[in-house]
Amino acid sequence: MKFFLSLGLLVVTTGTAMAQEDPRSFPDTGYTITDDAIWNFFTQYGGTNTFGEPISREFLLMGTPVQLFQNAALQVQSDGSVQPMQLTDPGLLPYTSIAGLMLPAASPATAFVAPSPDQPNYMARLQVFVQAIVMEPFLSTYNASGGPAVWGLPTSSPTADPRNPSFTYQRFQNGILFYDGAAGATQALPLGESLKTLLTSDSALLKAAAQSNTDLSQAFVPDGA
C-alpha cells in the first residue's frame, strides 16, 4: 500500500513540476505562447532577451493573428510564417516621445537610400545599407537579435536624447533600440507595452481597430483567469 501511495504521489509531484516548468508559460506576466509558429520564431531569435515576455494571448488584430510581447508584436501571416509588426509605422506608434524619452523621428533621407526587395542584388544592397546606417553601440545587438528579420530596416541614424546625452536611440521599422551610456548597455524599448496601452485605453488606434477585423475579447485575459 505504501508503495502505491508513494508512486501516486511521485506521479502527481512530477506532473506538477512539469507544468510549472513549461517553457512556453510566463508566470510573471501571466501568458503562454501557444502558437507553434510564434514559439519557433520567438526561440529562434533570442526569446525573452530580444522580445521580452508575452503580455497578451494570441488574438486577431486588423485581420491578422497577433501576440504581444514587452518589446514587440509577432503576427502570423496567411502562409503560416511569422513576422514582427512594424510598430513604428505611422498607423501604430509613430511617436517621438515616450515616457519622457525624446526619440528620433523617421528620417526621409534614410528612407530615400533604403533598398527595396524588388531591386537587383537586394541582399548585397541591404548589407551595405545596414553597415552604413547601423553603427555601434547598436550594430552588435541588432545583428545578434535577428537583424532585419526581427527589427526591419533602420529608419533613423543613432541620435542622442537632448535631455540626457548619455541616452542614444536608433529607430527601426519594428522597434527602437536604446543605449544607456552610463550602464554601457543596449536594449529594446518596450514598444509592445506601448501598443498594449493603446489597445486597452480610449485611443485612436483602438477606435481604428474596432472598425477592422479585430477581436480583443480574450486578448488580455491572463492564464487561469
PDB file of C-alpha atoms in Angstrom, residues 46-135:
ATOM      1  CA  GLY A  46      16.644  35.156 -28.754  1.00  0.00           C
ATOM      2  CA  GLY A  47      13.469  34.602 -26.743  1.00  0.00           C
ATOM      3  CA  THR A  48      12.964  36.956 -23.827  1.00  0.00           C
ATOM      4  CA  ASN A  49      16.346  38.612 -24.378  1.00  0.00           C
ATOM      5  CA  THR A  50      15.016  40.003 -27.666  1.00  0.00           C
ATOM      6  CA  PHE A  51      11.240  40.191 -27.332  1.00  0.00           C
ATOM      7  CA  GLY A  52      10.621  40.272 -23.591  1.00  0.00           C
ATOM      8  CA  GLU A  53       7.834  38.133 -22.151  1.00  0.00           C
ATOM      9  CA  PRO A  54       4.359  37.716 -23.685  1.00  0.00           C
ATOM     10  CA  ILE A  55       1.831  40.303 -22.460  1.00  0.00           C
ATOM     11  CA  SER A  56      -1.259  39.021 -24.263  1.00  0.00           C
ATOM     12  CA  ARG A  57      -2.834  35.916 -25.625  1.00  0.00           C
ATOM     13  CA  GLU A  58      -2.874  35.421 -29.389  1.00  0.00           C
ATOM     14  CA  PHE A  59      -5.723  37.469 -30.829  1.00  0.00           C
ATOM     15  CA  LEU A  60      -6.982  38.906 -34.103  1.00  0.00           C
ATOM     16  CA  LEU A  61      -5.736  42.447 -34.796  1.00  0.00           C
ATOM     17  CA  MET A  62      -6.842  44.071 -38.038  1.00  0.00           C
ATOM     18  CA  GLY A  63      -7.380  40.682 -39.636  1.00  0.00           C
ATOM     19  CA  THR A  64      -4.096  39.069 -38.557  1.00  0.00           C
ATOM     20  CA  PRO A  65      -3.359  36.729 -35.618  1.00  0.00           C
ATOM     21  CA  VAL A  66      -1.015  38.596 -33.259  1.00  0.00           C
ATOM     22  CA  GLN A  67       0.607  38.070 -29.877  1.00  0.00           C
ATOM     23  CA  LEU A  68       2.103  40.999 -27.985  1.00  0.00           C
ATOM     24  CA  PHE A  69       5.415  40.856 -26.144  1.00  0.00           C
ATOM     25  CA  GLN A  70       7.029  43.511 -23.998  1.00  0.00           C
ATOM     26  CA  ASN A  71       9.283  44.683 -26.827  1.00  0.00           C
ATOM     27  CA  ALA A  72       7.438  43.547 -29.950  1.00  0.00           C
ATOM     28  CA  ALA A  73       4.295  42.206 -31.581  1.00  0.00           C
ATOM     29  CA  LEU A  74       4.546  38.977 -33.582  1.00  0.00           C
ATOM     30  CA  GLN A  75       1.995  38.310 -36.300  1.00  0.00           C
ATOM     31  CA  VAL A  76       1.200  35.109 -38.183  1.00  0.00           C
ATOM     32  CA  GLN A  77       0.970  35.559 -41.947  1.00  0.00           C
ATOM     33  CA  SER A  78      -1.505  33.767 -44.215  1.00  0.00           C
ATOM     34  CA  ASP A  79       1.232  31.319 -45.278  1.00  0.00           C
ATOM     35  CA  GLY A  80       1.944  30.401 -41.635  1.00  0.00           C
ATOM     36  CA  SER A  81       5.193  32.363 -41.366  1.00  0.00           C
ATOM     37  CA  VAL A  82       5.760  34.866 -38.552  1.00  0.00           C
ATOM     38  CA  GLN A  83       6.853  38.478 -38.864  1.00  0.00           C
ATOM     39  CA  PRO A  84       7.179  41.266 -36.316  1.00  0.00           C
ATOM     40  CA  MET A  85       4.709  44.101 -36.770  1.00  0.00           C
ATOM     41  CA  GLN A  86       6.151  47.408 -37.916  1.00  0.00           C
ATOM     42  CA  LEU A  87       5.459  49.088 -34.599  1.00  0.00           C
ATOM     43  CA  THR A  88       6.952  52.456 -35.572  1.00  0.00           C
ATOM     44  CA  ASP A  89       4.599  52.668 -38.555  1.00  0.00           C
ATOM     45  CA  PRO A  90       2.564  55.930 -38.673  1.00  0.00           C
ATOM     46  CA  GLY A  91      -0.602  53.928 -38.043  1.00  0.00           C
ATOM     47  CA  LEU A  92       0.696  52.337 -34.831  1.00  0.00           C
ATOM     48  CA  LEU A  93       3.428  54.039 -32.773  1.00  0.00           C
ATOM     49  CA  PRO A  94       4.897  56.951 -34.741  1.00  0.00           C
ATOM     50  CA  TYR A  95       5.812  58.818 -31.554  1.00  0.00           C
ATOM     51  CA  THR A  96       8.993  60.773 -30.909  1.00  0.00           C
ATOM     52  CA  SER A  97       8.402  60.951 -27.165  1.00  0.00           C
ATOM     53  CA  ILE A  98       7.586  58.016 -24.876  1.00  0.00           C
ATOM     54  CA  ALA A  99       7.724  58.129 -21.069  1.00  0.00           C
ATOM     55  CA  GLY A 100       9.789  61.318 -21.174  1.00  0.00           C
ATOM     56  CA  LEU A 101      12.340  59.930 -23.643  1.00  0.00           C
ATOM     57  CA  MET A 102      12.998  62.103 -26.718  1.00  0.00           C
ATOM     58  CA  LEU A 103      13.188  59.687 -29.644  1.00  0.00           C
ATOM     59  CA  PRO A 104      14.352  60.294 -33.211  1.00  0.00           C
ATOM     60  CA  ALA A 105      11.710  60.634 -35.884  1.00  0.00           C
ATOM     61  CA  ALA A 106      11.831  58.527 -39.016  1.00  0.00           C
ATOM     62  CA  SER A 107      14.294  60.152 -41.409  1.00  0.00           C
ATOM     63  CA  PRO A 108      13.178  60.815 -45.003  1.00  0.00           C
ATOM     64  CA  ALA A 109      16.847  60.784 -46.049  1.00  0.00           C
ATOM     65  CA  THR A 110      17.320  57.294 -44.582  1.00  0.00           C
ATOM     66  CA  ALA A 111      14.142  56.079 -46.268  1.00  0.00           C
ATOM     67  CA  PHE A 112      15.311  57.507 -49.603  1.00  0.00           C
ATOM     68  CA  VAL A 113      18.501  55.419 -49.676  1.00  0.00           C
ATOM     69  CA  ALA A 114      16.986  52.236 -48.179  1.00  0.00           C
ATOM     70  CA  PRO A 115      16.963  49.270 -50.586  1.00  0.00           C
ATOM     71  CA  SER A 116      13.746  47.532 -51.575  1.00  0.00           C
ATOM     72  CA  PRO A 117      13.311  43.782 -52.185  1.00  0.00           C
ATOM     73  CA  ASP A 118      12.421  44.328 -55.862  1.00  0.00           C
ATOM     74  CA  GLN A 119      15.856  45.792 -56.622  1.00  0.00           C
ATOM     75  CA  PRO A 120      18.590  43.637 -58.184  1.00  0.00           C
ATOM     76  CA  ASN A 121      21.129  42.261 -55.687  1.00  0.00           C
ATOM     77  CA  TYR A 122      18.857  43.188 -52.816  1.00  0.00           C
ATOM     78  CA  MET A 123      20.753  41.233 -50.146  1.00  0.00           C
ATOM     79  CA  ALA A 124      24.057  42.869 -51.089  1.00  0.00           C
ATOM     80  CA  ARG A 125      22.406  46.307 -51.104  1.00  0.00           C
ATOM     81  CA  LEU A 126      20.844  45.559 -47.731  1.00  0.00           C
ATOM     82  CA  GLN A 127      24.183  44.614 -46.198  1.00  0.00           C
ATOM     83  CA  VAL A 128      25.831  47.821 -47.438  1.00  0.00           C
ATOM     84  CA  PHE A 129      22.886  49.918 -46.217  1.00  0.00           C
ATOM     85  CA  VAL A 130      22.888  48.379 -42.740  1.00  0.00           C
ATOM     86  CA  GLN A 131      26.653  48.776 -42.383  1.00  0.00           C
ATOM     87  CA  ALA A 132      26.375  52.440 -43.355  1.00  0.00           C
ATOM     88  CA  ILE A 133      23.439  53.333 -41.079  1.00  0.00           C
ATOM     89  CA  VAL A 134      23.615  50.976 -38.084  1.00  0.00           C
ATOM     90  CA  MET A 135      26.779  51.504 -36.044  1.00  0.00           C
TER      91      MET A 135
END
